[in-house]
Amino acid sequence: MVEGGEQLHFLVPCGRLDLSGLENQKISVVGHQQGHLWEQIELPLRVTRMRGQVLLNLCSTAPIWLRNQITSHHDITYIRHKESFSWKFRWTYRTLAPLFLRRSKGIITVSEFSKHEISSIYNIPLEKFTIVPNAVDSRFVETPEQNEDSYFLAVASPNVHKNFGRLVKAYEEYCANGGTTRLVIAGSQPSHFTQDNSLSSQVEYLGRVTDDELIDLYARARAFLFPSLYEGFGIPPLEAQAAGTPVAAASVAAMPEVLQDSVMWFDPHNTSEMTRTMMQIDEDPALRENFRSLGLTNVARFSWKKSASIIVELLRTN
């Protein structure tokens, strides 16, 4: 949007902010609060004084009493998988979301799946939504002549619905059936399971990694495993595909819409099926090459430039 020459005025709260890439843009620090206090009081007061200006909210939340605004809402995981969130987080979004979504003049979400989910839960007309897909950072690219290493990669999260408990159980079955490819887990280790000592030589928990380290991990993996039970979009599989890595993913929520026929699908509730998928993709180089190629074609459908152009057109018509 900025590169397209659009006239944007960024309103930000006080405090330390990363504004890299916005050096030549109009930026105003508003008020003295942060978080929801800033969002619900100081931000709308400032916008109200800027008569005729449309407020664009890109963080899945917005002031509840402004109408001249367009608001993004990624998904409703906080409703579908309550176990992954604190009661305070769930209460805040269940209270605020129906108010700011119904009052906003337009709603942005990331997939047809999320559009129908949000519309159904909050009784909002489908025509109020605009689909603006996510995309992948340009740094995630296929490495020429990359050397495939002998590991499956998964990117962890402490949220229960990411389904890492079942992934590790499926991997235990894989090892019991003679599988030898390691499982490498990057990111925050989920608190609801711990490393099994019997698998200590096969499962490697890396913890949080830098973006550059993650890009390298994607590029060298034999396959990327994505067992999540619910996603409004699902960026990690696309990152893996952009890096030229075949993907096996859960056939639920928005994943079939986003990934189509470019991955090996499995039922994320069925650990035996997950195990069979690991065995297949591990033992068949031609299968991996096929899904590597399909993945590169699939991820090319998405770009931040395309998504930004949708938002620009939405702002122009509102």
mmCIF file of C-alpha atoms in Angstrom:
data_model
loop_
_atom_site.group_PDB
_atom_site.id
_atom_site.type_symbol
_atom_site.label_atom_id
_atom_site.label_comp_id
_atom_site.label_asym_id
_atom_site.label_seq_id
_atom_site.Cartn_x
_atom_site.Cartn_y
_atom_site.Cartn_z
ATOM 1 C CA MET A 1 0.000 0.000 0.000
ATOM 2 C CA VAL A 2 2.805 2.395 0.902
ATOM 3 C CA GLU A 3 4.769 1.435 -2.219
ATOM 4 C CA GLY A 4 1.677 2.091 -4.325
ATOM 5 C CA GLY A 5 1.728 5.743 -3.347
ATOM 6 C CA GLU A 6 -1.362 5.673 -1.159
ATOM 7 C CA GLN A 7 -1.739 8.531 1.313
ATOM 8 C CA LEU A 8 -1.773 6.832 4.681
ATOM 9 C CA HIS A 9 -1.697 8.350 8.141
ATOM 10 C CA PHE A 10 -0.508 5.910 10.800
ATOM 11 C CA LEU A 11 -1.870 6.362 14.322
ATOM 12 C CA VAL A 12 0.215 4.551 16.933
ATOM 13 C CA PRO A 13 0.247 4.324 20.745
ATOM 14 C CA CYS A 14 3.104 5.626 22.830
ATOM 15 C CA GLY A 15 6.025 3.355 23.638
ATOM 16 C CA ARG A 16 8.706 1.542 21.687
ATOM 17 C CA LEU A 17 7.519 0.563 18.217
ATOM 18 C CA ASP A 18 9.228 -0.935 15.193
ATOM 19 C CA LEU A 19 8.415 1.539 12.425
ATOM 20 C CA SER A 20 11.038 0.313 9.954
ATOM 21 C CA GLY A 21 9.905 0.812 6.384
ATOM 22 C CA LEU A 22 7.672 3.737 7.330
ATOM 23 C CA GLU A 23 10.347 6.421 7.589
ATOM 24 C CA ASN A 24 8.727 8.631 4.932
ATOM 25 C CA GLN A 25 5.148 8.165 6.106
ATOM 26 C CA LYS A 26 2.971 10.394 8.244
ATOM 27 C CA ILE A 27 2.961 8.887 11.741
ATOM 28 C CA SER A 28 1.248 10.314 14.809
ATOM 29 C CA VAL A 29 1.730 9.078 18.349
ATOM 30 C CA VAL A 30 -1.694 9.248 19.966
ATOM 31 C CA GLY A 31 -2.414 9.485 23.696
ATOM 32 C CA HIS A 32 -0.646 8.026 26.695
ATOM 33 C CA GLN A 33 -2.189 4.546 26.982
ATOM 34 C CA GLN A 34 -1.554 1.207 25.303
ATOM 35 C CA GLY A 35 -3.547 -1.945 24.607
ATOM 36 C CA HIS A 36 -7.332 -1.931 24.799
ATOM 37 C CA LEU A 37 -7.473 1.347 26.732
ATOM 38 C CA TRP A 38 -5.719 3.080 23.859
ATOM 39 C CA GLU A 39 -7.753 1.249 21.243
ATOM 40 C CA GLN A 40 -11.152 1.932 22.824
ATOM 41 C CA ILE A 41 -10.658 5.480 24.157
ATOM 42 C CA GLU A 42 -7.736 7.477 22.817
ATOM 43 C CA LEU A 43 -7.693 6.119 19.256
ATOM 44 C CA PRO A 44 -11.393 6.719 18.455
ATOM 45 C CA LEU A 45 -11.288 10.188 20.032
ATOM 46 C CA ARG A 46 -8.455 11.122 17.680
ATOM 47 C CA VAL A 47 -10.142 9.574 14.635
ATOM 48 C CA THR A 48 -13.383 11.413 15.384
ATOM 49 C CA ARG A 49 -11.516 14.721 15.138
ATOM 50 C CA MET A 50 -10.143 13.657 11.727
ATOM 51 C CA ARG A 51 -13.484 14.117 10.011
ATOM 52 C CA GLY A 52 -14.177 12.001 6.945
ATOM 53 C CA GLN A 53 -11.203 9.672 7.431
ATOM 54 C CA VAL A 54 -11.698 5.900 7.304
ATOM 55 C CA LEU A 55 -9.921 3.990 10.068
ATOM 56 C CA LEU A 56 -8.291 0.763 8.877
ATOM 57 C CA ASN A 57 -7.734 -1.773 11.677
ATOM 58 C CA LEU A 58 -5.428 -4.676 10.814
ATOM 59 C CA CYS A 59 -4.994 -6.398 14.192
ATOM 60 C CA SER A 60 -8.299 -8.313 14.532
ATOM 61 C CA THR A 61 -9.745 -5.727 16.904
ATOM 62 C CA ALA A 62 -11.084 -2.171 16.710
ATOM 63 C CA PRO A 63 -12.902 0.608 18.607
ATOM 64 C CA ILE A 64 -16.435 -0.541 19.402
ATOM 65 C CA TRP A 65 -18.240 2.756 18.758
ATOM 66 C CA LEU A 66 -16.747 3.917 15.454
ATOM 67 C CA ARG A 67 -18.682 3.221 12.259
ATOM 68 C CA ASN A 68 -16.451 4.800 9.635
ATOM 69 C CA GLN A 69 -13.906 2.005 9.874
ATOM 70 C CA ILE A 70 -12.832 -1.202 8.172
ATOM 71 C CA THR A 71 -11.757 -3.968 10.512
ATOM 72 C CA SER A 72 -9.835 -7.183 10.028
ATOM 73 C CA HIS A 73 -10.741 -10.313 11.980
ATOM 74 C CA HIS A 74 -8.585 -13.333 11.276
ATOM 75 C CA ASP A 75 -10.672 -16.163 12.710
ATOM 76 C CA ILE A 76 -12.629 -17.286 15.771
ATOM 77 C CA THR A 77 -10.185 -19.769 17.271
ATOM 78 C CA TYR A 78 -10.957 -18.209 20.666
ATOM 79 C CA ILE A 79 -14.479 -19.662 20.330
ATOM 80 C CA ARG A 80 -13.802 -22.949 18.537
ATOM 81 C CA HIS A 81 -10.844 -23.907 20.756
ATOM 82 C CA LYS A 82 -11.321 -22.238 24.118
ATOM 83 C CA GLU A 83 -8.684 -24.452 25.705
ATOM 84 C CA SER A 84 -5.949 -22.525 23.892
ATOM 85 C CA PHE A 85 -6.746 -19.158 25.486
ATOM 86 C CA SER A 86 -7.106 -17.623 28.922
ATOM 87 C CA TRP A 87 -10.590 -16.791 30.166
ATOM 88 C CA LYS A 88 -9.664 -13.098 30.086
ATOM 89 C CA PHE A 89 -8.656 -13.233 26.426
ATOM 90 C CA ARG A 90 -11.797 -15.169 25.486
ATOM 91 C CA TRP A 91 -14.066 -12.817 27.436
ATOM 92 C CA THR A 92 -12.468 -9.730 25.905
ATOM 93 C CA TYR A 93 -12.930 -10.903 22.340
ATOM 94 C CA ARG A 94 -16.383 -12.419 22.850
ATOM 95 C CA THR A 95 -17.461 -9.059 24.307
ATOM 96 C CA LEU A 96 -15.770 -6.668 21.876
ATOM 97 C CA ALA A 97 -15.856 -8.565 18.574
ATOM 98 C CA PRO A 98 -19.622 -8.550 17.922
ATOM 99 C CA LEU A 99 -19.721 -4.817 18.640
ATOM 100 C CA PHE A 100 -16.860 -3.640 16.451
ATOM 101 C CA LEU A 101 -17.649 -6.111 13.658
ATOM 102 C CA ARG A 102 -21.320 -5.151 13.382
ATOM 103 C CA ARG A 103 -20.571 -1.431 13.505
ATOM 104 C CA SER A 104 -17.679 -1.467 11.040
ATOM 105 C CA LYS A 105 -18.640 -0.540 7.482
ATOM 106 C CA GLY A 106 -16.516 -3.390 6.145
ATOM 107 C CA ILE A 107 -14.773 -6.511 7.458
ATOM 108 C CA ILE A 108 -11.544 -8.021 6.176
ATOM 109 C CA THR A 109 -10.761 -11.672 6.781
ATOM 110 C CA VAL A 110 -8.264 -14.115 5.317
ATOM 111 C CA SER A 111 -10.297 -16.966 3.819
ATOM 112 C CA GLU A 112 -13.764 -18.054 2.738
ATOM 113 C CA PHE A 113 -13.676 -20.439 5.675
ATOM 114 C CA SER A 114 -13.144 -17.621 8.177
ATOM 115 C CA LYS A 115 -15.733 -15.444 6.460
ATOM 116 C CA HIS A 116 -18.423 -18.060 6.962
ATOM 117 C CA GLU A 117 -17.280 -18.866 10.505
ATOM 118 C CA ILE A 118 -17.376 -15.225 11.642
ATOM 119 C CA SER A 119 -20.625 -14.536 9.792
ATOM 120 C CA SER A 120 -22.319 -17.532 11.389
ATOM 121 C CA ILE A 121 -21.180 -16.861 14.954
ATOM 122 C CA TYR A 122 -21.904 -13.120 14.968
ATOM 123 C CA ASN A 123 -24.847 -13.049 12.525
ATOM 124 C CA ILE A 124 -23.159 -10.668 10.083
ATOM 125 C CA PRO A 125 -24.186 -10.543 6.394
ATOM 126 C CA LEU A 126 -21.684 -12.257 4.105
ATOM 127 C CA GLU A 127 -21.662 -9.309 1.709
ATOM 128 C CA LYS A 128 -20.004 -7.189 4.393
ATOM 129 C CA PHE A 129 -16.794 -9.264 4.122
ATOM 130 C CA THR A 130 -13.788 -8.902 1.839
ATOM 131 C CA ILE A 131 -11.279 -11.752 1.566
ATOM 132 C CA VAL A 132 -7.660 -10.586 1.815
ATOM 133 C CA PRO A 133 -5.418 -13.669 1.920
ATOM 134 C CA ASN A 134 -2.200 -13.834 3.873
ATOM 135 C CA ALA A 135 1.066 -14.433 2.037
ATOM 136 C CA VAL A 136 4.699 -15.301 2.678
ATOM 137 C CA ASP A 137 7.649 -13.024 3.334
ATOM 138 C CA SER A 138 9.853 -12.714 0.253
ATOM 139 C CA ARG A 139 12.800 -14.144 2.206
ATOM 140 C CA PHE A 140 11.199 -17.594 2.118
ATOM 141 C CA VAL A 141 12.491 -18.828 -1.229
ATOM 142 C CA GLU A 142 13.654 -22.129 -2.637
ATOM 143 C CA THR A 143 17.402 -22.546 -2.220
ATOM 144 C CA PRO A 144 19.182 -23.684 -5.402
ATOM 145 C CA GLU A 145 20.642 -27.169 -4.982
ATOM 146 C CA GLN A 146 19.555 -27.317 -1.348
ATOM 147 C CA ASN A 147 20.655 -30.441 0.494
ATOM 148 C CA GLU A 148 17.743 -32.332 2.002
ATOM 149 C CA ASP A 149 18.507 -33.337 5.585
ATOM 150 C CA SER A 150 17.026 -36.340 7.356
ATOM 151 C CA TYR A 151 14.410 -34.676 9.538
ATOM 152 C CA PHE A 152 10.743 -33.789 9.630
ATOM 153 C CA LEU A 153 10.136 -30.188 10.669
ATOM 154 C CA ALA A 154 7.253 -28.846 12.732
ATOM 155 C CA VAL A 155 6.814 -25.331 14.114
ATOM 156 C CA ALA A 156 5.361 -25.433 17.617
ATOM 157 C CA SER A 157 3.072 -23.185 19.601
ATOM 158 C CA PRO A 158 1.912 -23.444 23.227
ATOM 159 C CA ASN A 159 -1.724 -23.419 22.034
ATOM 160 C CA VAL A 160 -3.429 -26.779 22.560
ATOM 161 C CA HIS A 161 -5.297 -26.694 19.226
ATOM 162 C CA LYS A 162 -1.977 -26.798 17.379
ATOM 163 C CA ASN A 163 -2.183 -30.530 18.180
ATOM 164 C CA PHE A 164 1.437 -31.295 19.016
ATOM 165 C CA GLY A 165 0.444 -33.918 21.571
ATOM 166 C CA ARG A 166 -0.964 -36.119 18.794
ATOM 167 C CA LEU A 167 1.949 -35.316 16.493
ATOM 168 C CA VAL A 168 4.457 -36.667 19.014
ATOM 169 C CA LYS A 169 2.304 -39.775 19.621
ATOM 170 C CA ALA A 170 2.162 -40.356 15.865
ATOM 171 C CA TYR A 171 5.917 -39.958 15.697
ATOM 172 C CA GLU A 172 6.300 -42.558 18.461
ATOM 173 C CA GLU A 173 4.324 -44.983 16.260
ATOM 174 C CA TYR A 174 6.518 -44.055 13.313
ATOM 175 C CA CYS A 175 9.678 -44.926 15.281
ATOM 176 C CA ALA A 176 8.100 -48.152 16.560
ATOM 177 C CA ASN A 177 7.449 -49.111 12.924
ATOM 178 C CA GLY A 178 11.112 -48.687 12.052
ATOM 179 C CA GLY A 179 11.178 -45.040 10.997
ATOM 180 C CA THR A 180 14.521 -43.323 11.513
ATOM 181 C CA THR A 181 14.016 -39.752 10.284
ATOM 182 C CA ARG A 182 14.346 -37.293 13.170
ATOM 183 C CA LEU A 183 11.572 -34.925 14.238
ATOM 184 C CA VAL A 184 12.754 -31.335 14.708
ATOM 185 C CA ILE A 185 10.382 -28.980 16.526
ATOM 186 C CA ALA A 186 11.092 -25.255 16.397
ATOM 187 C CA GLY A 187 9.275 -22.607 18.406
ATOM 188 C CA SER A 188 7.760 -22.551 21.868
ATOM 189 C CA GLN A 189 7.489 -26.020 23.371
ATOM 190 C CA PRO A 190 3.828 -26.723 24.183
ATOM 191 C CA SER A 191 3.296 -26.974 27.930
ATOM 192 C CA HIS A 192 0.793 -29.835 27.649
ATOM 193 C CA PHE A 193 3.392 -32.394 26.609
ATOM 194 C CA THR A 194 6.987 -33.057 27.486
ATOM 195 C CA GLN A 195 9.790 -34.766 25.679
ATOM 196 C CA ASP A 196 9.685 -38.548 26.033
ATOM 197 C CA ASN A 197 13.097 -39.750 27.219
ATOM 198 C CA SER A 198 12.791 -42.816 24.992
ATOM 199 C CA LEU A 199 12.773 -40.503 21.972
ATOM 200 C CA SER A 200 15.462 -38.131 23.183
ATOM 201 C CA SER A 201 17.802 -39.083 20.336
ATOM 202 C CA GLN A 202 15.110 -38.689 17.687
ATOM 203 C CA VAL A 203 13.133 -35.585 18.740
ATOM 204 C CA GLU A 204 14.963 -32.281 18.846
ATOM 205 C CA TYR A 205 13.289 -29.285 20.505
ATOM 206 C CA LEU A 206 15.004 -26.133 19.290
ATOM 207 C CA GLY A 207 12.935 -23.552 21.140
ATOM 208 C CA ARG A 208 12.509 -20.128 19.568
ATOM 209 C CA VAL A 209 14.618 -19.529 16.462
ATOM 210 C CA THR A 210 15.398 -16.448 14.394
ATOM 211 C CA ASP A 211 13.708 -15.879 11.043
ATOM 212 C CA ASP A 212 16.929 -16.712 9.219
ATOM 213 C CA GLU A 213 17.301 -19.945 11.201
ATOM 214 C CA LEU A 214 13.688 -20.869 10.443
ATOM 215 C CA ILE A 215 14.181 -20.268 6.717
ATOM 216 C CA ASP A 216 17.194 -22.596 6.777
ATOM 217 C CA LEU A 217 15.258 -25.235 8.732
ATOM 218 C CA TYR A 218 12.431 -25.179 6.183
ATOM 219 C CA ALA A 219 14.833 -25.422 3.258
ATOM 220 C CA ARG A 220 16.690 -28.495 4.562
ATOM 221 C CA ALA A 221 13.744 -30.482 5.938
ATOM 222 C CA ARG A 222 12.651 -33.725 4.319
ATOM 223 C CA ALA A 223 9.061 -32.627 4.891
ATOM 224 C CA PHE A 224 7.085 -30.099 6.923
ATOM 225 C CA LEU A 225 4.338 -31.444 9.209
ATOM 226 C CA PHE A 226 1.349 -29.256 10.104
ATOM 227 C CA PRO A 227 -1.088 -31.009 12.488
ATOM 228 C CA SER A 228 -3.181 -27.999 13.619
ATOM 229 C CA LEU A 229 -6.866 -28.609 14.386
ATOM 230 C CA TYR A 230 -8.000 -25.118 13.400
ATOM 231 C CA GLU A 231 -6.591 -22.360 11.214
ATOM 232 C CA GLY A 232 -8.244 -19.336 9.675
ATOM 233 C CA PHE A 233 -5.520 -19.412 7.038
ATOM 234 C CA GLY A 234 -2.246 -21.137 7.982
ATOM 235 C CA ILE A 235 0.966 -19.376 6.956
ATOM 236 C CA PRO A 236 3.639 -21.956 8.014
ATOM 237 C CA PRO A 237 2.759 -24.520 5.302
ATOM 238 C CA LEU A 238 3.084 -21.783 2.682
ATOM 239 C CA GLU A 239 6.453 -20.760 4.119
ATOM 240 C CA ALA A 240 7.622 -24.357 3.780
ATOM 241 C CA GLN A 241 6.320 -24.548 0.216
ATOM 242 C CA ALA A 242 8.073 -21.297 -0.698
ATOM 243 C CA ALA A 243 11.308 -22.840 0.593
ATOM 244 C CA GLY A 244 10.793 -25.846 -1.689
ATOM 245 C CA THR A 245 9.829 -28.311 1.041
ATOM 246 C CA PRO A 246 6.988 -30.859 0.672
ATOM 247 C CA VAL A 247 4.162 -30.492 3.187
ATOM 248 C CA ALA A 248 1.861 -32.898 5.015
ATOM 249 C CA ALA A 249 -1.063 -31.146 6.695
ATOM 250 C CA ALA A 250 -4.297 -31.620 8.605
ATOM 251 C CA SER A 251 -7.345 -31.679 6.329
ATOM 252 C CA VAL A 252 -9.422 -29.298 8.449
ATOM 253 C CA ALA A 253 -10.667 -25.697 8.687
ATOM 254 C CA ALA A 254 -9.157 -23.356 6.052
ATOM 255 C CA MET A 255 -6.323 -25.686 5.085
ATOM 256 C CA PRO A 256 -8.031 -27.383 2.082
ATOM 257 C CA GLU A 257 -8.952 -23.939 0.734
ATOM 258 C CA VAL A 258 -5.435 -22.556 1.108
ATOM 259 C CA LEU A 259 -3.388 -25.637 0.170
ATOM 260 C CA GLN A 260 -5.754 -27.377 -2.274
ATOM 261 C CA ASP A 261 -4.055 -30.434 -3.837
ATOM 262 C CA SER A 262 -0.492 -29.333 -3.053
ATOM 263 C CA VAL A 263 0.055 -31.346 0.156
ATOM 264 C CA MET A 264 -0.361 -34.810 1.616
ATOM 265 C CA TRP A 265 -3.498 -34.706 3.764
ATOM 266 C CA PHE A 266 -4.144 -36.511 7.044
ATOM 267 C CA ASP A 267 -6.845 -36.611 9.706
ATOM 268 C CA PRO A 268 -5.327 -34.678 12.662
ATOM 269 C CA HIS A 269 -7.387 -36.695 15.157
ATOM 270 C CA ASN A 270 -6.042 -40.013 13.862
ATOM 271 C CA THR A 271 -2.463 -40.655 14.976
ATOM 272 C CA SER A 272 -2.226 -43.866 12.933
ATOM 273 C CA GLU A 273 -3.075 -41.951 9.776
ATOM 274 C CA MET A 274 -0.489 -39.320 10.679
ATOM 275 C CA THR A 275 2.065 -42.109 11.137
ATOM 276 C CA ARG A 276 1.246 -43.632 7.735
ATOM 277 C CA THR A 277 1.689 -40.218 6.132
ATOM 278 C CA MET A 278 5.132 -39.871 7.726
ATOM 279 C CA MET A 279 6.121 -43.315 6.453
ATOM 280 C CA GLN A 280 4.905 -42.576 2.913
ATOM 281 C CA ILE A 281 6.582 -39.221 2.532
ATOM 282 C CA ASP A 282 9.757 -40.523 4.182
ATOM 283 C CA GLU A 283 10.136 -43.590 1.968
ATOM 284 C CA ASP A 284 9.172 -42.191 -1.446
ATOM 285 C CA PRO A 285 11.532 -39.578 -2.997
ATOM 286 C CA ALA A 286 9.294 -39.264 -6.078
ATOM 287 C CA LEU A 287 6.328 -38.431 -3.842
ATOM 288 C CA ARG A 288 8.348 -35.747 -2.073
ATOM 289 C CA GLU A 289 9.444 -34.251 -5.386
ATOM 290 C CA ASN A 290 5.845 -34.198 -6.623
ATOM 291 C CA PHE A 291 4.608 -32.322 -3.561
ATOM 292 C CA ARG A 292 7.612 -30.022 -3.631
ATOM 293 C CA SER A 293 6.655 -28.987 -7.170
ATOM 294 C CA LEU A 294 2.948 -28.688 -6.348
ATOM 295 C CA GLY A 295 3.817 -26.595 -3.299
ATOM 296 C CA LEU A 296 5.846 -24.083 -5.293
ATOM 297 C CA THR A 297 2.935 -23.684 -7.705
ATOM 298 C CA ASN A 298 0.458 -23.263 -4.873
ATOM 299 C CA VAL A 299 2.370 -20.644 -2.883
ATOM 300 C CA ALA A 300 2.773 -18.542 -6.031
ATOM 301 C CA ARG A 301 -0.981 -17.826 -5.850
ATOM 302 C CA PHE A 302 -0.399 -15.576 -2.832
ATOM 303 C CA SER A 303 1.506 -12.314 -2.477
ATOM 304 C CA TRP A 304 1.366 -9.363 -0.117
ATOM 305 C CA LYS A 305 1.258 -7.056 -3.144
ATOM 306 C CA LYS A 306 -1.947 -8.698 -4.387
ATOM 307 C CA SER A 307 -3.467 -8.556 -0.915
ATOM 308 C CA ALA A 308 -2.519 -4.898 -0.475
ATOM 309 C CA SER A 309 -4.192 -4.041 -3.779
ATOM 310 C CA ILE A 310 -7.451 -5.555 -2.508
ATOM 311 C CA ILE A 311 -7.297 -3.356 0.594
ATOM 312 C CA VAL A 312 -6.512 -0.260 -1.484
ATOM 313 C CA GLU A 313 -9.561 -0.883 -3.664
ATOM 314 C CA LEU A 314 -11.697 -1.458 -0.576
ATOM 315 C CA LEU A 315 -10.596 1.881 0.891
ATOM 316 C CA ARG A 316 -11.212 3.689 -2.389
ATOM 317 C CA THR A 317 -14.783 2.437 -2.559
ATOM 318 C CA ASN A 318 -15.575 3.291 1.056
#
